GROMACS .gro file of C-alpha atoms in nm:
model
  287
    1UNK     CA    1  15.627  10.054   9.364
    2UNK     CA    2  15.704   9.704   9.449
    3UNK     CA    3  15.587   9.382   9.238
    4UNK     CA    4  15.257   9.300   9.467
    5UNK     CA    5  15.111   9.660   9.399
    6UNK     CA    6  15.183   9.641   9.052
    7UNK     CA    7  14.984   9.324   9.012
    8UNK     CA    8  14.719   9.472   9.216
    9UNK     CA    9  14.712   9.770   8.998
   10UNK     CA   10  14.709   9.548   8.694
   11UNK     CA   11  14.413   9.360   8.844
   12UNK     CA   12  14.192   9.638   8.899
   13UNK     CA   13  14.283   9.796   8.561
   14UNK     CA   14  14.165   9.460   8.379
   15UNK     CA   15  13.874   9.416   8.608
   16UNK     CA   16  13.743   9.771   8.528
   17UNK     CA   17  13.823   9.723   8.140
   18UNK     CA   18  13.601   9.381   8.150
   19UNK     CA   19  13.327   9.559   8.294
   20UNK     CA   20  13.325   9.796   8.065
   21UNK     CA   21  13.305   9.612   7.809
   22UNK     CA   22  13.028   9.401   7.928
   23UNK     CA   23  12.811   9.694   8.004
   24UNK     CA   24  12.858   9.834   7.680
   25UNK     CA   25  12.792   9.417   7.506
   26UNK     CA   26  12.476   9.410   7.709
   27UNK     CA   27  12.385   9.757   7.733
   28UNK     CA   28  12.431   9.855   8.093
   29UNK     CA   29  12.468  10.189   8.150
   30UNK     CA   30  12.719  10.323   8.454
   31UNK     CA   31  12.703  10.626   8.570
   32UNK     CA   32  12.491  10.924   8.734
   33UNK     CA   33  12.255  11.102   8.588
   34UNK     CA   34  12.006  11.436   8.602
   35UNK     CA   35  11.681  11.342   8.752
   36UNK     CA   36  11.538  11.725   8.772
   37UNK     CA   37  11.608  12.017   8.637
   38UNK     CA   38  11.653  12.253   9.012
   39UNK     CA   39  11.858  12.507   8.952
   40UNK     CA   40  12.213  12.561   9.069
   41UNK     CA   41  12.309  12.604   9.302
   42UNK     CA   42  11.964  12.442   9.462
   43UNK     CA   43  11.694  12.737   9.555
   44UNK     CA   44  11.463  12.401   9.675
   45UNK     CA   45  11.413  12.060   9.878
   46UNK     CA   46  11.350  11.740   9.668
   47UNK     CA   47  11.366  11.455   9.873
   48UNK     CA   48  11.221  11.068   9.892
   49UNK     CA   49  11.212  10.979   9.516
   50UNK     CA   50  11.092  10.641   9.483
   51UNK     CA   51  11.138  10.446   9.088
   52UNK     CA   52  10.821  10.292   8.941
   53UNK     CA   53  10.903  10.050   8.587
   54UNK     CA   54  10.694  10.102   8.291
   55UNK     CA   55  10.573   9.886   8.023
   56UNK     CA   56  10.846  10.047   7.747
   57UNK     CA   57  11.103   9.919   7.991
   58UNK     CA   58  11.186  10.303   8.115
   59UNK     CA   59  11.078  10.392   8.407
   60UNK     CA   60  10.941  10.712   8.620
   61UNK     CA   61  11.082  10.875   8.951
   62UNK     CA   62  10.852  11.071   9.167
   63UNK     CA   63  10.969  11.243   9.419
   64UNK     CA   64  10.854  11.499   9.715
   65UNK     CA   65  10.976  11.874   9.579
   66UNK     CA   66  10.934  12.232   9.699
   67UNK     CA   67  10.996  12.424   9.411
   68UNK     CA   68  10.635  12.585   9.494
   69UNK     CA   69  10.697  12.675   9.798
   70UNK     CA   70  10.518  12.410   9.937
   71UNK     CA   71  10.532  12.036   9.966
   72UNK     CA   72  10.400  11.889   9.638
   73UNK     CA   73  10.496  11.631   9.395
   74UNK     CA   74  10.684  11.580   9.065
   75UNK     CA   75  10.789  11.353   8.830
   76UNK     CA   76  11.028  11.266   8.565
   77UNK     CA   77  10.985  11.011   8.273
   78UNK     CA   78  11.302  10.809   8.152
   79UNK     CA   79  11.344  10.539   7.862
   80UNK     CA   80  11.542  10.213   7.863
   81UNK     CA   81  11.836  10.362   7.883
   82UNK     CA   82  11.804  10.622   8.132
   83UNK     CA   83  11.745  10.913   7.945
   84UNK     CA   84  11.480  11.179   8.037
   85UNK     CA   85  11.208  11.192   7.834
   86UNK     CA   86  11.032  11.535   7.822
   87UNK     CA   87  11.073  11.763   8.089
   88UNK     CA   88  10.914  11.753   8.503
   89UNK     CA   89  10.605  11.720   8.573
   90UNK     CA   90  10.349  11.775   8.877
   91UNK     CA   91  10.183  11.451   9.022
   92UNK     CA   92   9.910  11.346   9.275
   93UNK     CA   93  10.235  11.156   9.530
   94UNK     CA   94  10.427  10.908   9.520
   95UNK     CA   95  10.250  10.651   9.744
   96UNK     CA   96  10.218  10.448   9.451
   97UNK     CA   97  10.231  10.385   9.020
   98UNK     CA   98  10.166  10.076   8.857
   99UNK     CA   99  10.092  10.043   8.444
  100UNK     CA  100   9.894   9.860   8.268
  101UNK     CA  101  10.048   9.664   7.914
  102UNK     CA  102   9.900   9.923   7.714
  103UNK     CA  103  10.092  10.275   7.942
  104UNK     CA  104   9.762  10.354   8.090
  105UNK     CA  105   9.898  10.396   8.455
  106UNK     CA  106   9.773  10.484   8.775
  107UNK     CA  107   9.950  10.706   8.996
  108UNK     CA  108   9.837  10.740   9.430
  109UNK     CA  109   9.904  10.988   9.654
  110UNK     CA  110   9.833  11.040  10.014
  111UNK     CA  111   9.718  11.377  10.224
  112UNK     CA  112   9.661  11.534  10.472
  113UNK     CA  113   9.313  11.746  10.610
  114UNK     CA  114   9.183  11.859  10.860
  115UNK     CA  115   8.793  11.821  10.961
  116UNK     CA  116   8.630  12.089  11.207
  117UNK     CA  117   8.439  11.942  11.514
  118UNK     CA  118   8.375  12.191  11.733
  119UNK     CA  119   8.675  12.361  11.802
  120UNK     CA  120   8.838  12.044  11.780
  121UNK     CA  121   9.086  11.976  11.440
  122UNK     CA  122   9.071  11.659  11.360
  123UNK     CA  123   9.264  11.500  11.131
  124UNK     CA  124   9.231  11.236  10.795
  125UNK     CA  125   9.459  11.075  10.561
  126UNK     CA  126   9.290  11.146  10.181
  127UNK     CA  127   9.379  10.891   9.930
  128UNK     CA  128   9.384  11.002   9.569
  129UNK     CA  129   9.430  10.918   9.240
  130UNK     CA  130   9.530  10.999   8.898
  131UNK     CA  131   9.512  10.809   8.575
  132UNK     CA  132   9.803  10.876   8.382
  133UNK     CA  133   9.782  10.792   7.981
  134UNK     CA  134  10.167  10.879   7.797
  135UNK     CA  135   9.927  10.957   7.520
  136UNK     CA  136   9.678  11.227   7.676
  137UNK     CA  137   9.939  11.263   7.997
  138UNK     CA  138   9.758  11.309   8.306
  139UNK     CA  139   9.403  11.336   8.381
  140UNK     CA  140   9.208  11.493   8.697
  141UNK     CA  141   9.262  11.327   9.072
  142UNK     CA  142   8.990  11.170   9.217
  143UNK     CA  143   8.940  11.099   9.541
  144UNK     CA  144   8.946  10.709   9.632
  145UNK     CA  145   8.959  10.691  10.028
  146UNK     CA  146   8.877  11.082  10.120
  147UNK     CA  147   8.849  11.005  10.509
  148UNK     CA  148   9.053  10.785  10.680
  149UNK     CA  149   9.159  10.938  11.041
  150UNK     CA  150   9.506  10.901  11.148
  151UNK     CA  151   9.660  10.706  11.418
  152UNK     CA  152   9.999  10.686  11.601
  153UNK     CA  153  10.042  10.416  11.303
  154UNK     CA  154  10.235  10.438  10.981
  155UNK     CA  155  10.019  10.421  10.666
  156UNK     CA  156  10.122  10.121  10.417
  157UNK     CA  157  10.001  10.175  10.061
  158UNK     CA  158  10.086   9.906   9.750
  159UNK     CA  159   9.952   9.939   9.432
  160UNK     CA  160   9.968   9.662   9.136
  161UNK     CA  161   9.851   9.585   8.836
  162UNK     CA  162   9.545   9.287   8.719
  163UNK     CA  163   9.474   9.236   8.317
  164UNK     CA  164   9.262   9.535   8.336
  165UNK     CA  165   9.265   9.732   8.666
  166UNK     CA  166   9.440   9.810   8.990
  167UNK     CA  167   9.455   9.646   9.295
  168UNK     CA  168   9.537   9.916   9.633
  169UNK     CA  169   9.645   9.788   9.934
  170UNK     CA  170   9.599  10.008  10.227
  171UNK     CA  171   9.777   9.878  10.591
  172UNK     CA  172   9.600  10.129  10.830
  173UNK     CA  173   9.684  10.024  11.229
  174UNK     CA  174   9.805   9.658  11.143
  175UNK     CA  175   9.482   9.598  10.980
  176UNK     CA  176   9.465   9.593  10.605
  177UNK     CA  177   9.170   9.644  10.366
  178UNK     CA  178   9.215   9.597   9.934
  179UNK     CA  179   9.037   9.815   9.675
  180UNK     CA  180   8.980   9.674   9.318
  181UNK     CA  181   8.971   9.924   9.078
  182UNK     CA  182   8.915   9.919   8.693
  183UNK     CA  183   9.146  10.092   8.429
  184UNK     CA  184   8.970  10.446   8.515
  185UNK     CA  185   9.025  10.442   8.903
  186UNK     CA  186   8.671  10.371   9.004
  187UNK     CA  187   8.616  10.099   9.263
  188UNK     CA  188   8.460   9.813   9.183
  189UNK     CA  189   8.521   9.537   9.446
  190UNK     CA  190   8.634   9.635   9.851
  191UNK     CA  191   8.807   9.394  10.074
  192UNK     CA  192   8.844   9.472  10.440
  193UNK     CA  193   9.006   9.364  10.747
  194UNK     CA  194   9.175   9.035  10.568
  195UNK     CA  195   9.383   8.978  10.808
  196UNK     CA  196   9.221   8.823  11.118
  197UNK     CA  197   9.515   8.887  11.328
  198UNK     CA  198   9.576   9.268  11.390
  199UNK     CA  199   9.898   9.461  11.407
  200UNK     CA  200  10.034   9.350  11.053
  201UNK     CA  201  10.345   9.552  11.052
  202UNK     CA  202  10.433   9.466  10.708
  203UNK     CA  203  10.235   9.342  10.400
  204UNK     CA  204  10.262   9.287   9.999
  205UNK     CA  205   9.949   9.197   9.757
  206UNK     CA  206  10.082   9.063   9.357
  207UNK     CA  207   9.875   8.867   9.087
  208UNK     CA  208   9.969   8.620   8.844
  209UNK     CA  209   9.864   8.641   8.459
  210UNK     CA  210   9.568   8.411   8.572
  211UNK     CA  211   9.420   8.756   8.734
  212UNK     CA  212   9.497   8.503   9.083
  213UNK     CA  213   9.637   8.712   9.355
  214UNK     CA  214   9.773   8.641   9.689
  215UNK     CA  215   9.804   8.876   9.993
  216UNK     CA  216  10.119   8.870  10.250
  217UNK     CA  217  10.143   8.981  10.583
  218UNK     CA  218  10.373   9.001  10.905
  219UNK     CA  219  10.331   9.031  11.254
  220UNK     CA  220  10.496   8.966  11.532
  221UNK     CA  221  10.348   8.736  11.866
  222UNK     CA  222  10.556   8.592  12.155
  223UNK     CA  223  10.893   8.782  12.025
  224UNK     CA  224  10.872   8.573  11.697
  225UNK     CA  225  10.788   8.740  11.329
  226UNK     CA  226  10.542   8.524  11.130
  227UNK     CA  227  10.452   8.562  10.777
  228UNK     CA  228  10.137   8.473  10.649
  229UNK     CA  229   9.935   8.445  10.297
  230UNK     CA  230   9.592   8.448  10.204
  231UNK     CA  231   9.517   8.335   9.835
  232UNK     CA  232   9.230   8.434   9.566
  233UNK     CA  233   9.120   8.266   9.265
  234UNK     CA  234   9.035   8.521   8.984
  235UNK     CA  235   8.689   8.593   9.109
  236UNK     CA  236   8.849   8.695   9.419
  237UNK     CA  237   8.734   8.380   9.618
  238UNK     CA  238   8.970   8.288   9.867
  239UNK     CA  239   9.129   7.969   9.841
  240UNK     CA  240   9.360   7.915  10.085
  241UNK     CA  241   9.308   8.155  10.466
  242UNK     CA  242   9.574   8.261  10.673
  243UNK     CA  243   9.847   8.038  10.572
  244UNK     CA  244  10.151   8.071  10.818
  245UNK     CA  245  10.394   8.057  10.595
  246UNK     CA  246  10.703   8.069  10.817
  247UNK     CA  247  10.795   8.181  11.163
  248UNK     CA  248  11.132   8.319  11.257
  249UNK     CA  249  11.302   8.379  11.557
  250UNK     CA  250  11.484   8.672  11.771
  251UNK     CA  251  11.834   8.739  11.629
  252UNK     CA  252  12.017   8.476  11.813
  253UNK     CA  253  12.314   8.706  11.976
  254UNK     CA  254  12.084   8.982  12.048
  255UNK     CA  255  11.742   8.870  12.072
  256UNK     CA  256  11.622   9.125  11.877
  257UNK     CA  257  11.388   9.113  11.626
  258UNK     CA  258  11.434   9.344  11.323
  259UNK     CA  259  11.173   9.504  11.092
  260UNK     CA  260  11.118   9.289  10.784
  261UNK     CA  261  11.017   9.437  10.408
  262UNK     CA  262  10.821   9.232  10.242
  263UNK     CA  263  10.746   9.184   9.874
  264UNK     CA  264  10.620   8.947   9.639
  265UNK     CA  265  10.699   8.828   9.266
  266UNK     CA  266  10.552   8.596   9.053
  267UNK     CA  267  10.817   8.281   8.893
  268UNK     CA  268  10.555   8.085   8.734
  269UNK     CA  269  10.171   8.103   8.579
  270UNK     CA  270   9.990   8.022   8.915
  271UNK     CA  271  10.317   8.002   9.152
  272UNK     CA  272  10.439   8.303   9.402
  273UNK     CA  273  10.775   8.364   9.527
  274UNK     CA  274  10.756   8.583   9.862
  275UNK     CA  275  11.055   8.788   9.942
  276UNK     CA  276  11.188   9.009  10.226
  277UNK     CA  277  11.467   9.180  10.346
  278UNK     CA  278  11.633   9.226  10.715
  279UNK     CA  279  11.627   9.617  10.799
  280UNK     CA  280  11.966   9.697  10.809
  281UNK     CA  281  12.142   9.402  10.625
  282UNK     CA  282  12.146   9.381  10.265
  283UNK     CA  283  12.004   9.010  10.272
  284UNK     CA  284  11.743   8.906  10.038
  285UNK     CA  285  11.550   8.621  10.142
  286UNK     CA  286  11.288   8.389  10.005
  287UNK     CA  287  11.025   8.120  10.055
   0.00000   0.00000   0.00000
């Protein structure tokens, strides 16, 4: 072993002791661990789990599972520190989950159906939803959007939280409609085609503490991806239309424009930071 490679091994020895050590100082966790309990070796598909944060700073993973011998849903409930809490459990989908302060959550799932015209099948998305409680666990689905005919176009759900509600986001086409819901799932307020220029291929809805919410969208015209905004005040006024918040061009080698992922966070009382990322880079970006 000559001198360089046993500096080098020093090195990475000290690195991965100071890690360590910080992890444990600010309680990081590293490491895998269980999300379901299939059996082994594996008798059934579980694929797509997506991670939604809850107020008790856990979190839940839903994901799309077999074990039934059909597609359906389930879930699994961790704490801080990644540990399971209770056992799997069957949801509505994974569209979307989003808590309120006090764990009363809201989970949405999209389906299938088919509707008989003739001899003609055709068919509808069907947009539920399920109010989950950690006290009473989960309650009934409901139905919230129970025909909405599909398209050669991807469906785009978001779901967030207000004070005291739920705001859904539903991208359908390009075009994109917003359902305000109270803590129960019912719908109290309907917003629809916001965005006056079609084909949004990409879009993100947040609110601040000040119940003030902004909508973001993309689209693409003459080869170049815009992003726009579209503010509320908390009576769901708008206050600002179709902002174009920036406009970006081809990539410059290959004049290709790739897919963009938008989301939104809030920095400040009544300020919005909009974030996105490049498909297929692991650039985060911001304006």
């Amino acid at each position: 072993m000559t001198f360089r490679s046993c500096w080098f091994g020093l090195l990475v020895f000290l690195f991965s002791f100071g890690l360590s050590i910080f992890a444990m100082g600010t309680g990081w966790s590293w490491g895998d661990f269980l999300i379901s309990e299939e059996p082994q070796p594996a008798q059934f598909r579980q694929e797509e789990p997506k991670a939604f944060w809850t107020p008790d700073s856990g979190f839940i993973l839903a994901w799309k599972d077999y074990r039934l011998g059909e597609l359906s849903y389930f879930a699994q409930r961790f704490d801080s520190r990644g540990m399971p809490v209770d056992t799997n459990f069957q949801v509505i989908g994974n569209a979307g989950m989003a808590f309120l302060p006090d764990s009363t959550g809201m989970i949405v799932g999209v389906s299938e159906a088919c509707r008989r015209f003739l001899d003609l099948c055709i068919s509808y998305y069907i947009i539920r939803g399920q109010i989950f409680r950690f006290s009473d666990q989960l309650e009934p689905p409901f139905e919230i959007v129970p025909d909405l005919p599909i398209e050669s176009y991807p469906l785009q759900i978001h779901l967030i939280t207000l004070q005291d509600g739920f705001f859904l986001g539903i991208n359908k086409g390009g075009t994109i409609s917003l359902l305000k819901l109270n803590r129960n799932g019912k719908v109290i307020n309907t917003f629809k085609n916001l965005n006056p220029v079609r084909h949004a291929s990409d879009f993100s809805i947040m609110s601040n503490p000040k119940n003030q919410w902004v909508l973001f969208w993309s689209n693409t015209e003459e080869n170049f991806v815009n992003l726009y905004a579209m503010f509320f005040n908390e009576e769901d006024s708008v206050i600002a239309r179709n902002i174009n918040v920036a406009r970006y061009e081809p990539h410059l080698f290959t004049n290709e424009i790739k897919p963009r992922k938008l989301r939104a966070v809030v920095v400040r009382d009544t300020a919005f930071e909009f974030f996105w990322a490049d498909a297929g880079t692991s650039s985060l970006n911001s304006v």
